[in-house]
Structures are given as structure tokens and as C-alpha cells.
mmCIF file of C-alpha atoms in Angstrom:
data_model
loop_
_atom_site.group_PDB
_atom_site.id
_atom_site.type_symbol
_atom_site.label_atom_id
_atom_site.label_comp_id
_atom_site.label_asym_id
_atom_site.label_seq_id
_atom_site.Cartn_x
_atom_site.Cartn_y
_atom_site.Cartn_z
ATOM 1 C CA MET D 18 33.931 81.837 112.893
ATOM 2 C CA SER D 19 31.961 85.018 112.567
ATOM 3 C CA ASP D 20 32.725 88.277 110.816
ATOM 4 C CA THR D 21 29.780 90.518 111.580
ATOM 5 C CA PRO D 22 28.415 92.890 108.890
ATOM 6 C CA PHE D 23 24.919 93.527 110.262
ATOM 7 C CA SER D 24 26.280 95.553 113.172
ATOM 8 C CA ARG D 25 24.913 98.800 114.498
ATOM 9 C CA GLY D 26 27.551 100.727 116.356
ATOM 10 C CA SER D 27 31.168 99.636 116.760
ATOM 11 C CA ARG D 28 34.650 100.953 116.860
ATOM 12 C CA ALA D 29 35.032 103.008 113.711
ATOM 13 C CA ALA D 30 36.671 101.202 110.822
ATOM 14 C CA PRO D 31 38.852 102.853 108.191
ATOM 15 C CA SER D 32 37.622 103.145 104.646
ATOM 16 C CA ALA D 33 37.928 99.693 103.151
ATOM 17 C CA VAL D 34 38.623 100.607 99.558
ATOM 18 C CA VAL D 35 39.101 103.479 97.194
ATOM 19 C CA ILE D 36 37.411 103.241 93.817
ATOM 20 C CA GLY D 37 39.137 105.310 91.205
ATOM 21 C CA GLU D 38 40.375 105.826 87.713
ATOM 22 C CA PRO D 39 43.349 103.942 86.275
ATOM 23 C CA GLY D 40 45.639 106.970 86.217
ATOM 24 C CA PRO D 41 45.621 107.856 89.924
ATOM 25 C CA LEU D 42 45.488 104.247 91.046
ATOM 26 C CA ALA D 43 47.487 102.139 88.620
ATOM 27 C CA ASP D 44 50.121 104.392 87.116
ATOM 28 C CA ARG D 45 52.234 105.272 90.136
ATOM 29 C CA ALA D 46 55.540 103.410 90.025
ATOM 30 C CA ASP D 47 55.506 102.640 93.740
ATOM 31 C CA ASN D 48 52.128 100.894 93.628
ATOM 32 C CA ARG D 49 51.701 97.145 93.711
ATOM 33 C CA VAL D 50 49.349 96.302 90.867
ATOM 34 C CA LEU D 51 47.305 93.105 90.713
ATOM 35 C CA VAL D 52 45.912 91.968 87.373
ATOM 36 C CA PRO D 53 44.116 88.621 86.922
ATOM 37 C CA LEU D 54 44.888 86.418 83.955
ATOM 38 C CA ILE D 55 42.452 87.226 81.157
ATOM 39 C CA GLU D 56 42.018 85.036 78.108
ATOM 40 C CA GLY D 57 41.032 86.982 75.036
ATOM 41 C CA ALA D 58 39.606 90.473 74.736
ATOM 42 C CA PRO D 59 36.823 91.353 77.201
ATOM 43 C CA PRO D 60 33.397 92.074 75.692
ATOM 44 C CA ARG D 61 32.387 95.690 75.262
ATOM 45 C CA PRO D 62 30.086 97.164 77.913
ATOM 46 C CA PRO D 63 26.420 97.595 76.951
ATOM 47 C CA SER D 64 26.679 101.405 76.713
ATOM 48 C CA ASP D 65 28.971 104.351 77.428
ATOM 49 C CA LEU D 66 27.080 105.695 80.464
ATOM 50 C CA ILE D 67 28.211 104.785 83.992
ATOM 51 C CA HIS D 68 25.586 105.161 86.712
ATOM 52 C CA ALA D 69 27.041 105.930 90.149
ATOM 53 C CA LEU D 70 24.781 104.898 93.039
ATOM 54 C CA ASP D 71 25.131 104.452 96.781
ATOM 55 C CA GLY D 72 23.115 103.886 99.916
ATOM 56 C CA GLN D 73 22.982 102.124 103.249
ATOM 57 C CA THR D 74 22.341 98.499 104.122
ATOM 58 C CA MET D 75 23.219 95.915 106.785
ATOM 59 C CA GLY D 76 24.524 98.566 109.162
ATOM 60 C CA THR D 77 27.050 99.736 106.571
ATOM 61 C CA THR D 78 27.146 101.415 103.155
ATOM 62 C CA TRP D 79 26.956 100.212 99.588
ATOM 63 C CA SER D 80 28.055 101.732 96.307
ATOM 64 C CA ALA D 81 27.813 100.717 92.685
ATOM 65 C CA ARG D 82 29.148 101.757 89.308
ATOM 66 C CA VAL D 83 26.840 100.282 86.697
ATOM 67 C CA ILE D 84 26.820 100.385 82.897
ATOM 68 C CA ALA D 85 23.264 99.506 81.964
ATOM 69 C CA PRO D 86 21.990 98.703 78.485
ATOM 70 C CA PRO D 87 20.059 101.355 76.550
ATOM 71 C CA GLY D 88 16.554 101.782 77.893
ATOM 72 C CA VAL D 89 17.460 100.787 81.469
ATOM 73 C CA GLY D 90 17.608 103.985 83.516
ATOM 74 C CA GLU D 91 19.241 104.760 86.830
ATOM 75 C CA ALA D 92 15.970 104.349 88.743
ATOM 76 C CA ALA D 93 15.574 100.788 87.472
ATOM 77 C CA VAL D 94 19.164 99.979 88.394
ATOM 78 C CA ARG D 95 18.715 101.377 91.914
ATOM 79 C CA ASP D 96 15.462 99.465 92.376
ATOM 80 C CA ALA D 97 17.162 96.215 91.381
ATOM 81 C CA VAL D 98 20.068 96.768 93.758
ATOM 82 C CA GLU D 99 17.847 97.739 96.678
ATOM 83 C CA GLN D 100 15.488 94.814 96.108
ATOM 84 C CA GLU D 101 18.371 92.356 96.350
ATOM 85 C CA LEU D 102 19.770 94.030 99.452
ATOM 86 C CA ALA D 103 16.363 94.050 101.123
ATOM 87 C CA ALA D 104 15.976 90.362 100.326
ATOM 88 C CA VAL D 105 19.310 89.554 101.981
ATOM 89 C CA VAL D 106 18.367 91.527 105.101
ATOM 90 C CA GLY D 107 14.976 89.795 105.204
ATOM 91 C CA LEU D 108 16.678 86.421 105.093
ATOM 92 C CA PHE D 109 19.882 86.758 107.067
ATOM 93 C CA SER D 110 19.890 89.799 109.396
ATOM 94 C CA PRO D 111 19.569 88.843 113.079
ATOM 95 C CA TRP D 112 18.916 92.533 113.788
ATOM 96 C CA GLU D 113 15.540 92.246 112.052
ATOM 97 C CA PRO D 114 13.045 90.411 114.307
ATOM 98 C CA SER D 115 10.959 89.324 111.317
ATOM 99 C CA SER D 116 13.873 87.965 109.260
ATOM 100 C CA GLU D 117 14.046 84.265 108.526
ATOM 101 C CA ILE D 118 17.204 83.843 110.586
ATOM 102 C CA SER D 119 15.632 85.599 113.581
ATOM 103 C CA ARG D 120 12.579 83.355 113.360
ATOM 104 C CA PHE D 121 14.778 80.269 113.357
ATOM 105 C CA ASN D 122 16.969 81.546 116.184
ATOM 106 C CA THR D 123 13.959 82.083 118.448
ATOM 107 C CA ALA D 124 12.099 78.920 117.428
ATOM 108 C CA PRO D 125 11.546 76.044 119.863
ATOM 109 C CA ALA D 126 13.431 72.801 119.430
ATOM 110 C CA GLY D 127 12.531 70.732 116.369
ATOM 111 C CA PHE D 128 13.007 70.505 112.615
ATOM 112 C CA TRP D 129 12.016 73.638 110.731
ATOM 113 C CA ALA D 130 11.584 74.035 106.988
ATOM 114 C CA VAL D 131 13.481 76.976 105.507
ATOM 115 C CA SER D 132 13.242 78.792 102.187
ATOM 116 C CA GLN D 133 15.385 77.788 99.222
ATOM 117 C CA PRO D 134 17.625 80.901 99.382
ATOM 118 C CA PHE D 135 18.160 80.365 103.101
ATOM 119 C CA TRP D 136 18.943 76.706 102.546
ATOM 120 C CA ASP D 137 21.377 77.448 99.737
ATOM 121 C CA LEU D 138 23.514 79.791 101.837
ATOM 122 C CA LEU D 139 23.357 77.536 104.893
ATOM 123 C CA ASP D 140 24.387 74.544 102.778
ATOM 124 C CA ALA D 141 27.304 76.521 101.315
ATOM 125 C CA ALA D 142 28.405 77.589 104.796
ATOM 126 C CA MET D 143 28.222 74.030 106.090
ATOM 127 C CA THR D 144 30.265 72.779 103.139
ATOM 128 C CA LEU D 145 32.893 75.404 103.924
ATOM 129 C CA GLY D 146 32.734 74.336 107.563
ATOM 130 C CA ASP D 147 33.639 70.801 106.524
ATOM 131 C CA GLU D 148 36.430 72.035 104.232
ATOM 132 C CA THR D 149 37.953 74.357 106.841
ATOM 133 C CA ASN D 150 37.372 72.162 109.904
ATOM 134 C CA GLY D 151 35.037 74.723 111.416
ATOM 135 C CA ALA D 152 36.929 77.912 110.588
ATOM 136 C CA VAL D 153 33.703 78.736 108.751
ATOM 137 C CA ASP D 154 30.848 78.069 111.166
ATOM 138 C CA PRO D 155 27.311 79.465 110.722
ATOM 139 C CA THR D 156 26.159 78.364 114.194
ATOM 140 C CA LEU D 157 28.025 80.820 116.439
ATOM 141 C CA GLY D 158 25.229 83.338 117.004
ATOM 142 C CA ALA D 159 25.041 82.626 120.743
ATOM 143 C CA LEU D 160 28.753 83.353 121.081
ATOM 144 C CA VAL D 161 28.467 86.472 118.899
ATOM 145 C CA ASP D 162 25.783 87.794 121.254
ATOM 146 C CA LEU D 163 27.713 86.761 124.359
ATOM 147 C CA TRP D 164 30.805 88.713 123.355
ATOM 148 C CA GLY D 165 28.794 91.830 122.591
ATOM 149 C CA PHE D 166 28.897 91.757 118.799
ATOM 150 C CA GLY D 167 25.298 90.724 118.139
ATOM 151 C CA PRO D 168 21.852 92.335 118.321
ATOM 152 C CA PRO D 169 21.844 92.640 122.144
ATOM 153 C CA GLY D 170 24.716 95.106 121.789
ATOM 154 C CA PRO D 171 28.011 95.546 123.657
ATOM 155 C CA ARG D 172 28.514 94.026 127.062
ATOM 156 C CA SER D 173 28.246 96.148 130.182
ATOM 157 C CA ALA D 174 31.363 98.059 131.197
ATOM 158 C CA LEU D 175 30.935 96.456 134.628
ATOM 159 C CA LEU D 176 31.105 92.956 133.094
ATOM 160 C CA PRO D 177 33.130 93.366 129.885
ATOM 161 C CA MET D 178 34.269 89.740 129.768
ATOM 162 C CA PRO D 179 32.065 86.629 129.691
ATOM 163 C CA SER D 180 32.606 84.097 132.441
ATOM 164 C CA GLU D 181 33.862 80.582 131.762
ATOM 165 C CA GLU D 182 30.380 79.312 132.583
ATOM 166 C CA GLU D 183 28.778 81.677 130.070
ATOM 167 C CA ILE D 184 31.215 80.653 127.356
ATOM 168 C CA ALA D 185 30.603 76.967 128.057
ATOM 169 C CA ALA D 186 26.829 77.464 127.911
ATOM 170 C CA ALA D 187 27.046 79.283 124.563
ATOM 171 C CA MET D 188 29.388 76.648 123.140
ATOM 172 C CA ALA D 189 26.909 73.938 124.155
ATOM 173 C CA VAL D 190 24.446 75.329 121.594
ATOM 174 C CA SER D 191 27.093 76.187 118.979
ATOM 175 C CA GLY D 192 29.180 74.191 116.531
ATOM 176 C CA TRP D 193 28.605 73.273 112.908
ATOM 177 C CA GLN D 194 28.950 69.571 113.710
ATOM 178 C CA LYS D 195 25.889 69.781 115.978
ATOM 179 C CA LEU D 196 23.616 71.109 113.241
ATOM 180 C CA ARG D 197 21.388 68.497 111.600
ATOM 181 C CA LEU D 198 19.943 69.020 108.132
ATOM 182 C CA ASN D 199 17.254 67.229 106.112
ATOM 183 C CA PRO D 200 17.972 68.045 102.439
ATOM 184 C CA ASP D 201 14.794 66.394 101.139
ATOM 185 C CA ALA D 202 12.563 68.664 103.243
ATOM 186 C CA ARG D 203 14.941 71.644 103.424
ATOM 187 C CA GLY D 204 14.707 71.019 107.154
ATOM 188 C CA VAL D 205 17.065 72.446 109.757
ATOM 189 C CA MET D 206 17.196 71.119 113.312
ATOM 190 C CA GLN D 207 16.827 73.719 116.038
ATOM 191 C CA MET D 208 18.351 72.004 119.050
ATOM 192 C CA GLY D 209 16.955 74.653 121.360
ATOM 193 C CA GLY D 210 18.931 77.835 121.892
ATOM 194 C CA MET D 211 21.111 77.517 118.791
ATOM 195 C CA LYS D 212 21.540 80.790 116.907
ATOM 196 C CA LEU D 213 22.658 80.828 113.307
ATOM 197 C CA ASP D 214 24.893 83.662 112.150
ATOM 198 C CA PHE D 215 25.844 84.186 108.501
ATOM 199 C CA SER D 216 27.854 87.323 109.095
ATOM 200 C CA GLY D 217 31.083 85.790 107.802
ATOM 201 C CA ILE D 218 29.588 85.351 104.329
ATOM 202 C CA ALA D 219 26.496 87.575 104.164
ATOM 203 C CA LYS D 220 28.074 90.704 102.700
ATOM 204 C CA GLY D 221 29.879 88.711 100.034
ATOM 205 C CA HIS D 222 26.682 86.820 99.274
ATOM 206 C CA ALA D 223 24.841 90.119 98.909
ATOM 207 C CA VAL D 224 27.491 91.400 96.490
ATOM 208 C CA ASP D 225 27.090 88.257 94.373
ATOM 209 C CA ARG D 226 23.291 88.557 94.386
ATOM 210 C CA VAL D 227 23.384 92.179 93.265
ATOM 211 C CA SER D 228 25.967 91.378 90.587
ATOM 212 C CA ASP D 229 23.915 88.472 89.262
ATOM 213 C CA ARG D 230 20.743 90.582 89.218
ATOM 214 C CA LEU D 231 22.434 93.369 87.260
ATOM 215 C CA THR D 232 23.916 90.880 84.807
ATOM 216 C CA ALA D 233 20.460 89.403 84.220
ATOM 217 C CA MET D 234 19.220 92.942 83.399
ATOM 218 C CA GLY D 235 21.916 93.262 80.745
ATOM 219 C CA ALA D 236 24.149 95.490 82.899
ATOM 220 C CA THR D 237 27.089 93.187 82.302
ATOM 221 C CA SER D 238 29.741 95.753 83.284
ATOM 222 C CA HIS D 239 29.622 96.932 86.898
ATOM 223 C CA LEU D 240 31.456 97.303 90.183
ATOM 224 C CA ILE D 241 29.600 96.533 93.412
ATOM 225 C CA GLU D 242 30.812 97.339 96.926
ATOM 226 C CA ILE D 243 29.141 96.560 100.258
ATOM 227 C CA GLY D 244 30.998 97.418 103.438
ATOM 228 C CA GLY D 245 34.365 96.935 101.773
ATOM 229 C CA GLU D 246 33.604 93.703 99.903
ATOM 230 C CA LEU D 247 33.815 94.250 96.148
ATOM 231 C CA LYS D 248 33.133 92.553 92.863
ATOM 232 C CA GLY D 249 33.801 93.795 89.364
ATOM 233 C CA ARG D 250 32.423 92.440 86.109
ATOM 234 C CA GLY D 251 33.293 93.459 82.594
ATOM 235 C CA VAL D 252 35.188 96.635 81.722
ATOM 236 C CA LYS D 253 34.446 100.350 81.473
ATOM 237 C CA PRO D 254 33.699 102.159 78.189
ATOM 238 C CA ASP D 255 37.403 102.984 77.742
ATOM 239 C CA ALA D 256 38.185 99.232 77.994
ATOM 240 C CA GLN D 257 39.898 99.784 81.353
ATOM 241 C CA PRO D 258 39.068 97.352 84.159
ATOM 242 C CA TRP D 259 37.454 98.462 87.400
ATOM 243 C CA TRP D 260 40.449 99.602 89.465
ATOM 244 C CA VAL D 261 40.189 99.551 93.257
ATOM 245 C CA GLU D 262 42.675 100.206 96.012
ATOM 246 C CA ILE D 263 42.805 97.392 98.532
ATOM 247 C CA GLU D 264 42.544 98.307 102.180
ATOM 248 C CA ARG D 265 45.939 98.791 103.829
ATOM 249 C CA VAL D 266 46.245 98.576 107.600
ATOM 250 C CA GLU D 267 48.354 101.058 109.529
ATOM 251 C CA ASP D 268 52.095 100.229 109.565
ATOM 252 C CA SER D 269 51.617 97.462 106.993
ATOM 253 C CA PRO D 270 54.874 96.525 105.215
ATOM 254 C CA ALA D 271 52.893 96.063 101.997
ATOM 255 C CA PRO D 272 52.943 98.933 99.506
ATOM 256 C CA ARG D 273 49.813 100.646 98.246
ATOM 257 C CA THR D 274 48.034 97.901 96.322
ATOM 258 C CA VAL D 275 45.528 98.299 93.540
ATOM 259 C CA ALA D 276 43.653 95.539 91.762
ATOM 260 C CA ALA D 277 41.899 95.205 88.425
ATOM 261 C CA LEU D 278 38.595 93.552 89.280
ATOM 262 C CA PHE D 279 37.775 91.889 85.992
ATOM 263 C CA ASP D 280 35.229 89.191 86.883
ATOM 264 C CA LEU D 281 36.864 89.121 90.286
ATOM 265 C CA ALA D 282 35.933 89.882 93.910
ATOM 266 C CA VAL D 283 38.038 90.945 96.886
ATOM 267 C CA ALA D 284 37.367 90.780 100.620
ATOM 268 C CA THR D 285 39.467 91.763 103.624
ATOM 269 C CA SER D 286 39.115 90.580 107.204
ATOM 270 C CA GLY D 287 40.855 92.607 109.891
ATOM 271 C CA ASP D 288 41.050 92.639 113.679
ATOM 272 C CA TYR D 289 40.773 96.453 113.689
ATOM 273 C CA ARG D 290 37.301 96.631 112.162
ATOM 274 C CA ARG D 291 35.159 95.861 115.216
ATOM 275 C CA ALA D 292 36.775 95.120 118.521
ATOM 276 C CA PHE D 293 37.105 96.122 122.137
ATOM 277 C CA VAL D 294 40.147 96.397 124.367
ATOM 278 C CA HIS D 295 40.287 94.914 127.881
ATOM 279 C CA ASP D 296 43.371 94.898 130.109
ATOM 280 C CA GLY D 297 45.512 95.941 127.167
ATOM 281 C CA ARG D 298 44.386 93.131 124.861
ATOM 282 C CA LEU D 299 42.411 93.547 121.649
ATOM 283 C CA TYR D 300 39.313 91.378 121.338
ATOM 284 C CA PRO D 301 38.177 91.385 117.672
ATOM 285 C CA HIS D 302 34.733 90.385 116.505
ATOM 286 C CA THR D 303 35.996 87.367 114.561
ATOM 287 C CA LEU D 304 35.294 84.340 116.741
ATOM 288 C CA ASP D 305 36.978 80.948 116.886
ATOM 289 C CA GLY D 306 34.300 78.333 117.411
ATOM 290 C CA SER D 307 36.837 75.830 118.771
ATOM 291 C CA THR D 308 37.587 78.082 121.765
ATOM 292 C CA GLY D 309 34.401 80.127 122.026
ATOM 293 C CA ARG D 310 36.518 83.283 122.098
ATOM 294 C CA PRO D 311 37.671 86.039 119.749
ATOM 295 C CA VAL D 312 40.680 85.058 117.677
ATOM 296 C CA ASN D 313 44.097 85.824 119.126
ATOM 297 C CA SER D 314 46.283 85.009 116.136
ATOM 298 C CA ASN D 315 48.089 88.342 115.610
ATOM 299 C CA LEU D 316 46.810 88.363 112.036
ATOM 300 C CA THR D 317 45.805 91.979 111.626
ATOM 301 C CA SER D 318 44.669 91.665 108.010
ATOM 302 C CA VAL D 319 43.787 88.917 105.528
ATOM 303 C CA THR D 320 42.757 89.724 101.947
ATOM 304 C CA VAL D 321 41.408 87.164 99.473
ATOM 305 C CA LEU D 322 40.647 87.563 95.770
ATOM 306 C CA HIS D 323 38.189 85.090 94.281
ATOM 307 C CA ALA D 324 35.646 84.879 91.461
ATOM 308 C CA SER D 325 32.887 84.704 94.102
ATOM 309 C CA ALA D 326 32.484 87.524 96.617
ATOM 310 C CA MET D 327 30.867 85.113 99.055
ATOM 311 C CA MET D 328 33.842 82.772 98.865
ATOM 312 C CA ALA D 329 36.318 85.653 99.190
ATOM 313 C CA ASP D 330 34.407 86.878 102.248
ATOM 314 C CA ALA D 331 34.260 83.430 103.847
ATOM 315 C CA TYR D 332 37.878 82.535 103.152
ATOM 316 C CA ALA D 333 39.205 85.872 104.436
ATOM 317 C CA THR D 334 37.533 85.244 107.773
ATOM 318 C CA ALA D 335 38.403 81.534 107.855
ATOM 319 C CA LEU D 336 42.088 82.224 107.235
ATOM 320 C CA THR D 337 42.010 84.755 110.068
ATOM 321 C CA VAL D 338 40.654 82.051 112.368
ATOM 322 C CA MET D 339 43.303 79.579 111.198
ATOM 323 C CA GLY D 340 46.099 81.976 112.111
ATOM 324 C CA PRO D 341 49.478 83.011 110.671
ATOM 325 C CA PHE D 342 50.812 79.480 110.130
ATOM 326 C CA GLU D 343 47.887 77.228 109.254
ATOM 327 C CA GLY D 344 46.169 80.012 107.296
ATOM 328 C CA PRO D 345 48.864 80.582 104.650
ATOM 329 C CA ASP D 346 49.476 76.833 104.340
ATOM 330 C CA TYR D 347 45.783 76.165 103.778
ATOM 331 C CA ALA D 348 45.441 79.058 101.320
ATOM 332 C CA GLU D 349 48.404 77.878 99.261
ATOM 333 C CA ALA D 350 47.166 74.289 99.186
ATOM 334 C CA ALA D 351 43.705 75.498 98.111
ATOM 335 C CA GLY D 352 45.146 77.713 95.380
ATOM 336 C CA LEU D 353 43.717 80.876 96.930
ATOM 337 C CA ALA D 354 45.021 84.334 96.059
ATOM 338 C CA ALA D 355 45.547 85.526 99.633
ATOM 339 C CA HIS D 356 47.618 88.168 101.418
ATOM 340 C CA PHE D 357 48.389 88.213 105.160
ATOM 341 C CA VAL D 358 49.733 90.867 107.526
ATOM 342 C CA GLU D 359 50.876 89.559 110.913
ATOM 343 C CA ARG D 360 51.957 91.555 113.955
ATOM 344 C CA THR D 361 55.261 90.259 115.307
ATOM 345 C CA GLU D 362 57.847 91.429 117.847
ATOM 346 C CA ARG D 363 59.945 92.803 114.987
ATOM 347 C CA GLY D 364 56.981 94.644 113.468
ATOM 348 C CA PRO D 365 54.324 93.781 110.871
ATOM 349 C CA VAL D 366 55.226 91.012 108.433
ATOM 350 C CA GLU D 367 53.434 90.263 105.182
ATOM 351 C CA ARG D 368 52.961 86.944 103.466
ATOM 352 C CA MET D 369 51.293 86.106 100.188
ATOM 353 C CA THR D 370 50.344 82.931 98.392
ATOM 354 C CA PRO D 371 51.745 82.020 94.974
ATOM 355 C CA ALA D 372 48.329 82.709 93.406
ATOM 356 C CA PHE D 373 48.380 86.237 94.838
ATOM 357 C CA ALA D 374 51.961 86.837 93.718
ATOM 358 C CA ALA D 375 51.083 85.608 90.216
ATOM 359 C CA MET D 376 48.678 88.534 89.823
ATOM 360 C CA MET D 377 51.417 91.080 90.419
ATOM 361 C CA ASP D 378 52.701 92.955 87.392
ATOM 362 C CA ASP D 379 56.229 92.537 88.693
ATOM 363 C CA PRO D 380 57.530 90.179 91.413
ATOM 364 C CA ASP D 381 59.108 93.161 93.185
ATOM 365 C CA GLY D 382 55.816 95.051 93.229
ATOM 366 C CA ASP D 383 56.735 97.623 90.542
ATOM 367 C CA ARG D 384 55.097 98.065 87.177
ATOM 368 C CA PRO D 385 57.415 97.370 84.251
ATOM 369 C CA GLY D 386 58.912 100.502 82.791
#
């Protein structure tokens, strides 16, 4: 599995989310409104001033709405955000030759010690690999490059499709079950030619890091967005939650959906975000490690809400890899709040898990009058 956020140049993606005020987003009767269960009254934000910041990172954009405590100015908030983002790029971006992941990917065979932050994310990805039977797989960098979604860039128009031999060679150095770890030494085995790729969880991980950093500064109410992955904490000065509109794919049968991100994150994986078309077939950037090829599941969109942005990011991609039958079954069994849109011969069809439906104000998708 790979869902690549560190890309430079791809088919243009639609805007992932709209951040807005409760009136325009939540008050329309035809909206589907998602509200998590909240026990007790939320704590007041640390001040009444909302800082609005944005920038670029990981080949995409970021934005933040931050309520900082008195004495913490906008410059300090921006510095904190940008430091965390730079740290993530320095650890996990294969586009940066000096990053830790690039150094591992080009290292000769042998055990290599990695930093604690690198180890922590790799360990989390491997755990998810075990739980999802490889639908989360941090070892598919060779396949990502082969299919034209990695640092080498798109494939030549003369050779748009990899050969069977090329796929087999990349699969020989891919697969989470091949990776050997030494927890005592934080050692990772480079088998020779294996390329790690954290793109399926890196944006979500970055969102969590920024959120945790802001919380540690006392900015306990904020909304963070990186390339369409979001996390909200606390409430705004008017006691309203952070309302966001969830990405809706073209022709989706789902109504306009808005969510109250109170200590909650949301991530969407879609086959329209980065892809190429060959002989009339869409080849999305999400890869299935069991086949060595882009997924072909007809799932055009999967959205997951979770307390952790990293987990929402990882599960959205994993459920896409699992497909329109195994994916919803797995999500329901795992208690995930997940929404699926599948292309079928009779048009797009939506499915949702019970945990997702439980967040709706009204089972029919309308707010109570």
C-alpha cells in the first residue's frame, strides 16, 4: 500500500476540504452533519484570537487555525508548525536526498540503526501491516518508483507500463514480511535494494505532530490541515466546534457532508487524486503490495474519521487496497467510522459503517427540525 503525499507534479486533485463557519456549513437542511459523541462540556479555548496560517510542505499545502494562549504570538505559532513539518520532511521524504529515509533506501545491505522518531513510525506501520495483512506496507518504495509515482518521476510516454519482469524485480525487494527489525538496537535490515515509503501515513503523522506541538505550547484549540488530512482539537471562542466539509467526489450519491472535528481527525483516499490513464483504464497511485500494481477495486473514495490523523490516513488507504467488499467488512469489525463510494455498472454506490452512521445527526442525513 502506498498513498503518496511527497509528490511533485501529478494530475490535479480537487480541493480536499472546505474550512468554514457553522452557519454556511452546518445549518443547511440538505447537509449530512457528523458530530462525534462528546462527554461533558468542552474546555474553553486559551484566548479569543484565532490565528490563520498557511504554507507549503511535502509537495502540497498546509493550513492552520490556532487559538494560542496570551503571550504566544503568530510568529511563534508559525515557527512551531514549520519546525514540525521540516522535521517530518527530514525524516520521511524520499524526495530529499539527505533525509533519513533516502539514506536508508540507498544504503548497502546490512542492519542500520535509525533514529527514535523514524523507528516509531516504522514500528507503527509494521503493526498496521500485521493487522491489515499487508494493506498497510511501508516497504513498497521500489514499486512506487517503478509505476512513476516516486522521486524519479512519471514513466516515459513510450513505456507507460512496467513489464512483468520489472514488476517481479521490484516485488522481490518489497513486502512488509521481508523486513527484519532489531528493537533493542533500533536496527532495520536493508536487504539490498529495498526502499521504504511512508507516504500512506506521513501526512497524517505530520498533522498529529503539529497538533501535539501546539497543544504543548498551550494552544489547545486548533484545526490543522495538510494536503486534505485534518485534525481538530478543542472548540472556537464561540464554543462551536471546528466545522469542515468532507471531500465529495464527482457524481457521489452522498450528500454534502460536514463534520465537527472535536478531538477528531479525518482523511480521504481517492483514486482521482494522482493517477494516469492507459488504454482507457485508470491507474491510481495507491498500490497493492500483493500484486505489485495499482489498486483496481472501483473504490473511488474512502473516508475515515479517527482520533489519530495518522491512523485515519493509514486506514483510508488500507481500506482502498482491501476493496469494496473486504474493506467495509474490516472497517465494521474494527469499529472504524468509515465511508465508501464505489463505482458500479448502475452508478456510484455509497456504504458506511455503523460507527460512521452513529455520528450523523439524523439517520436520513437531515438535521432535526
